[in-house]
PDB file of C-alpha atoms in Angstrom:
ATOM      1  CA  MET A 151      46.783  84.475 156.803  1.00 48.00           C
ATOM      2  CA  ASP A 152      46.142  86.060 160.177  1.00 51.00           C
ATOM      3  CA  ARG A 153      43.024  88.055 161.013  1.00 45.00           C
ATOM      4  CA  ARG A 154      44.705  91.495 160.737  1.00 42.00           C
ATOM      5  CA  ALA A 155      46.190  90.743 157.328  1.00 44.00           C
ATOM      6  CA  PHE A 156      42.811  89.488 156.131  1.00 40.00           C
ATOM      7  CA  LEU A 157      41.061  92.648 157.354  1.00 40.00           C
ATOM      8  CA  ARG A 158      43.646  94.877 155.626  1.00 43.00           C
ATOM      9  CA  VAL A 159      43.167  93.075 152.312  1.00 43.00           C
ATOM     10  CA  ALA A 160      39.365  92.979 152.642  1.00 44.00           C
ATOM     11  CA  GLY A 161      39.211  96.653 153.636  1.00 44.00           C
ATOM     12  CA  ALA A 162      41.373  97.711 150.702  1.00 41.00           C
ATOM     13  CA  GLY A 163      39.196  95.659 148.342  1.00 42.00           C
ATOM     14  CA  CYS A 164      36.036  97.323 149.630  1.00 40.00           C
ATOM     15  CA  ALA A 165      37.565 100.784 149.280  1.00 39.00           C
ATOM     16  CA  VAL A 166      38.554 100.115 145.669  1.00 37.00           C
ATOM     17  CA  SER A 167      35.127  98.631 144.867  1.00 40.00           C
ATOM     18  CA  LEU A 168      33.268 101.583 146.342  1.00 40.00           C
ATOM     19  CA  SER A 169      35.490 104.209 144.721  1.00 41.00           C
ATOM     20  CA  GLY A 170      33.790 103.573 141.369  1.00 43.00           C
ATOM     21  CA  CYS A 171      30.436 104.353 142.948  1.00 43.00           C
ATOM     22  CA  LEU A 172      31.598 107.844 143.827  1.00 42.00           C
ATOM     23  CA  GLY A 173      31.887 108.959 140.214  1.00 41.00           C
ATOM     24  CA  GLY A 174      28.348 110.321 140.291  1.00 42.00           C
ATOM     25  CA  VAL A 175      26.598 113.204 141.930  1.00 43.00           C
ATOM     26  CA  VAL A 176      26.771 114.184 145.584  1.00 41.00           C
ATOM     27  CA  ASP A 177      24.153 116.657 146.853  1.00 39.00           C
ATOM     28  CA  GLY A 178      23.413 117.887 143.314  1.00 45.00           C
ATOM     29  CA  LEU A 179      27.056 118.593 142.554  1.00 49.00           C
ATOM     30  CA  GLY A 180      29.547 116.363 140.846  1.00 55.00           C
ATOM     31  CA  ILE A 181      32.499 115.077 142.830  1.00 59.00           C
ATOM     32  CA  GLY A 182      34.552 117.968 141.438  1.00 67.00           C
ATOM     33  CA  GLY A 183      31.962 120.516 142.592  1.00 80.00           C
ATOM     34  CA  LEU A 184      30.433 121.237 139.173  1.00 91.00           C
ATOM     35  CA  SER A 185      26.693 121.631 138.763  1.00 91.00           C
ATOM     36  CA  ASP A 186      24.783 120.638 135.624  1.00 90.00           C
ATOM     37  CA  GLU A 187      24.630 124.323 134.623  1.00 93.00           C
ATOM     38  CA  ASP A 188      28.442 124.509 134.396  1.00 95.00           C
ATOM     39  CA  PHE A 189      28.754 122.253 131.337  1.00 98.00           C
ATOM     40  CA  ASP A 190      26.972 120.752 128.344  1.00 99.00           C
ATOM     41  CA  ILE A 191      28.658 117.340 128.440  1.00 99.00           C
ATOM     42  CA  GLY A 192      29.617 115.625 131.676  1.00 97.00           C
ATOM     43  CA  MET A 193      32.485 113.205 132.201  1.00 97.00           C
ATOM     44  CA  SER A 194      31.729 110.345 134.571  1.00 93.00           C
ATOM     45  CA  ALA A 195      34.003 107.404 135.413  1.00 90.00           C
ATOM     46  CA  ASN A 196      33.998 105.978 131.853  1.00 94.00           C
ATOM     47  CA  ALA A 197      31.482 107.952 129.801  1.00 97.00           C
ATOM     48  CA  PHE A 198      30.677 111.277 128.219  1.00 98.00           C
ATOM     49  CA  LEU A 199      27.090 112.209 129.133  1.00 97.00           C
ATOM     50  CA  PRO A 200      25.345 112.634 126.794  1.00 98.00           C
ATOM     51  CA  GLU A 201      27.380 110.526 124.395  1.00 98.00           C
ATOM     52  CA  GLU A 202      26.081 112.523 121.396  1.00 99.00           C
ATOM     53  CA  TYR A 203      25.364 116.251 121.525  1.00 99.00           C
ATOM     54  CA  GLU A 204      23.944 118.537 118.820  1.00 99.00           C
ATOM     55  CA  VAL A 205      24.751 122.242 118.397  1.00 99.00           C
ATOM     56  CA  SER A 206      24.456 124.900 115.708  1.00 99.00           C
ATOM     57  CA  ALA A 207      27.529 126.166 113.876  1.00 99.00           C
ATOM     58  CA  GLY A 208      29.263 128.868 115.921  1.00 99.00           C
ATOM     59  CA  GLU A 209      28.212 127.465 119.307  1.00 99.00           C
ATOM     60  CA  THR A 210      30.644 126.616 122.086  1.00 99.00           C
ATOM     61  CA  VAL A 211      30.441 123.241 123.820  1.00 99.00           C
ATOM     62  CA  VAL A 212      31.654 122.914 127.413  1.00 99.00           C
ATOM     63  CA  TRP A 213      32.748 119.560 128.850  1.00 99.00           C
ATOM     64  CA  GLY A 214      32.824 119.294 132.634  1.00 98.00           C
ATOM     65  CA  ASN A 215      34.593 116.646 134.669  1.00 97.00           C
ATOM     66  CA  ASN A 216      32.060 115.794 137.347  1.00 92.00           C
ATOM     67  CA  GLY A 217      33.681 112.409 137.949  1.00 90.00           C
ATOM     68  CA  SER A 218      36.422 111.387 140.327  1.00 91.00           C
ATOM     69  CA  ARG A 219      39.369 110.909 137.954  1.00 94.00           C
ATOM     70  CA  GLY A 220      41.129 112.749 135.157  1.00 97.00           C
ATOM     71  CA  HIS A 221      39.956 112.669 131.542  1.00 98.00           C
ATOM     72  CA  THR A 222      40.801 114.154 128.164  1.00 99.00           C
ATOM     73  CA  VAL A 223      38.688 115.403 125.280  1.00 99.00           C
ATOM     74  CA  THR A 224      40.503 114.372 122.097  1.00 99.00           C
ATOM     75  CA  ALA A 225      39.085 114.519 118.571  1.00 99.00           C
ATOM     76  CA  TYR A 226      39.692 111.699 116.143  1.00 98.00           C
ATOM     77  CA  GLU A 227      41.300 112.800 112.862  1.00 96.00           C
ATOM     78  CA  THR A 228      38.084 112.201 110.917  1.00 95.00           C
ATOM     79  CA  ILE A 229      36.556 115.616 111.505  1.00 97.00           C
ATOM     80  CA  PRO A 230      34.920 117.720 108.759  1.00 98.00           C
ATOM     81  CA  ALA A 231      37.210 119.275 106.138  1.00 96.00           C
ATOM     82  CA  ASP A 232      38.457 122.763 107.109  1.00 96.00           C
ATOM     83  CA  ALA A 233      37.366 122.238 110.728  1.00 98.00           C
ATOM     84  CA  GLU A 234      39.698 123.195 113.555  1.00 98.00           C
ATOM     85  CA  TYR A 235      41.119 120.167 115.372  1.00 98.00           C
ATOM     86  CA  PHE A 236      40.402 120.097 119.115  1.00 99.00           C
ATOM     87  CA  ALA A 237      42.001 118.365 122.074  1.00 99.00           C
ATOM     88  CA  SER A 238      42.391 119.291 125.712  1.00 98.00           C
ATOM     89  CA  GLY A 239      46.038 120.276 125.974  1.00 97.00           C
ATOM     90  CA  GLY A 240      45.861 122.157 122.646  1.00 98.00           C
ATOM     91  CA  HIS A 241      47.421 119.433 120.500  1.00 98.00           C
ATOM     92  CA  ASP A 242      47.183 119.347 116.706  1.00 97.00           C
ATOM     93  CA  ASP A 243      46.379 115.669 116.198  1.00 98.00           C
ATOM     94  CA  PRO A 244      45.468 112.542 118.180  1.00 98.00           C
ATOM     95  CA  GLY A 245      48.956 111.030 117.913  1.00 98.00           C
ATOM     96  CA  THR A 246      50.593 114.061 119.511  1.00 98.00           C
ATOM     97  CA  ALA A 247      47.845 114.189 122.149  1.00 98.00           C
ATOM     98  CA  ARG A 248      48.342 110.506 123.017  1.00 98.00           C
ATOM     99  CA  ASP A 249      52.125 110.874 123.254  1.00 98.00           C
ATOM    100  CA  ALA A 250      51.797 113.942 125.502  1.00 98.00           C
ATOM    101  CA  TRP A 251      49.269 112.174 127.742  1.00 98.00           C
ATOM    102  CA  TYR A 252      51.385 109.060 128.214  1.00 97.00           C
ATOM    103  CA  GLU A 253      54.649 110.988 128.662  1.00 98.00           C
ATOM    104  CA  ARG A 254      53.472 113.665 131.105  1.00 96.00           C
ATOM    105  CA  GLY A 255      49.692 113.562 131.581  1.00 96.00           C
ATOM    106  CA  ASP A 256      49.262 116.557 129.284  1.00 98.00           C
ATOM    107  CA  GLY A 257      45.680 117.413 128.351  1.00 98.00           C
ATOM    108  CA  ASN A 258      44.282 116.135 131.652  1.00 98.00           C
ATOM    109  CA  ILE A 259      40.976 117.627 132.769  1.00 98.00           C
ATOM    110  CA  SER A 260      40.905 117.082 136.525  1.00 97.00           C
ATOM    111  CA  PRO A 261      37.697 116.631 138.544  1.00 96.00           C
ATOM    112  CA  GLY A 262      35.970 120.001 138.831  1.00 96.00           C
ATOM    113  CA  GLU A 263      37.589 121.425 135.680  1.00 97.00           C
ATOM    114  CA  THR A 264      36.067 122.212 132.293  1.00 98.00           C
ATOM    115  CA  TYR A 265      37.223 122.315 128.677  1.00 99.00           C
ATOM    116  CA  GLU A 266      35.482 124.132 125.842  1.00 99.00           C
ATOM    117  CA  HIS A 267      35.618 124.339 122.066  1.00 99.00           C
ATOM    118  CA  THR A 268      33.664 126.403 119.528  1.00 99.00           C
ATOM    119  CA  PHE A 269      32.437 124.491 116.470  1.00 99.00           C
ATOM    120  CA  GLU A 270      32.271 126.583 113.285  1.00 98.00           C
ATOM    121  CA  ILE A 271      31.943 123.946 110.541  1.00 99.00           C
ATOM    122  CA  PRO A 272      28.824 121.731 110.252  1.00 99.00           C
ATOM    123  CA  GLY A 273      29.367 117.981 110.443  1.00 99.00           C
ATOM    124  CA  ARG A 274      30.058 115.148 112.852  1.00 99.00           C
ATOM    125  CA  TYR A 275      33.005 115.297 115.267  1.00 99.00           C
ATOM    126  CA  ASN A 276      33.868 112.029 117.006  1.00 99.00           C
ATOM    127  CA  TYR A 277      36.100 112.264 120.061  1.00 99.00           C
ATOM    128  CA  PHE A 278      37.440 110.156 122.934  1.00 99.00           C
ATOM    129  CA  CYS A 279      39.141 110.162 126.322  1.00 99.00           C
ATOM    130  CA  ILE A 280      42.721 108.913 125.945  1.00 98.00           C
ATOM    131  CA  PRO A 281      43.054 106.928 129.195  1.00 98.00           C
ATOM    132  CA  HIS A 282      39.516 105.506 129.010  1.00 98.00           C
ATOM    133  CA  GLU A 283      39.011 104.970 125.258  1.00 98.00           C
ATOM    134  CA  SER A 284      39.448 101.199 125.586  1.00 97.00           C
ATOM    135  CA  GLY A 285      36.612 101.231 128.147  1.00 97.00           C
ATOM    136  CA  GLY A 286      34.294 102.871 125.607  1.00 98.00           C
ATOM    137  CA  MET A 287      34.625 106.522 126.636  1.00 98.00           C
ATOM    138  CA  VAL A 288      33.815 108.070 123.272  1.00 99.00           C
ATOM    139  CA  GLY A 289      31.410 110.753 122.150  1.00 99.00           C
ATOM    140  CA  ALA A 290      30.232 112.786 119.184  1.00 99.00           C
ATOM    141  CA  ILE A 291      29.301 116.381 118.487  1.00 99.00           C
ATOM    142  CA  VAL A 292      26.874 116.937 115.609  1.00 99.00           C
ATOM    143  CA  VAL A 293      27.056 120.490 114.268  1.00 99.00           C
ATOM    144  CA  THR A 294      24.151 121.732 112.148  1.00 99.00           C
ATOM    145  CA  ASP A 295      23.833 124.835 109.935  1.00 95.00           C
TER     146      ASP A 295
END
């Protein structure tokens, strides 16, 4: 391998390695330009922060993508009885949400965007990010009376 080819490969490797470091906060704002006041739950490279969040029935939760790549907010089917299902993209179940994501990227929350849902029924709501679920990007909303 000649010197130029080596430098191209090494430079690309460094760029990819450092890109994961940029999923945090820059000058108090997320990469997408959101501040902490814009959302209740942040979305970093592979995590919902905080992972578990508690609200009272009737409250609205806002997720904000302050990372550097797209995410989804997708409820698992095991939500409380009579509760409204939620998923970015407005889907009715996780299977439909997954299909729509993989077919056309539907439900994507881009950096700097938010998604919100109002929780009316007390209980525990587990949810995940479709493209990053295998990396552990899961969360829970606990709704109290």
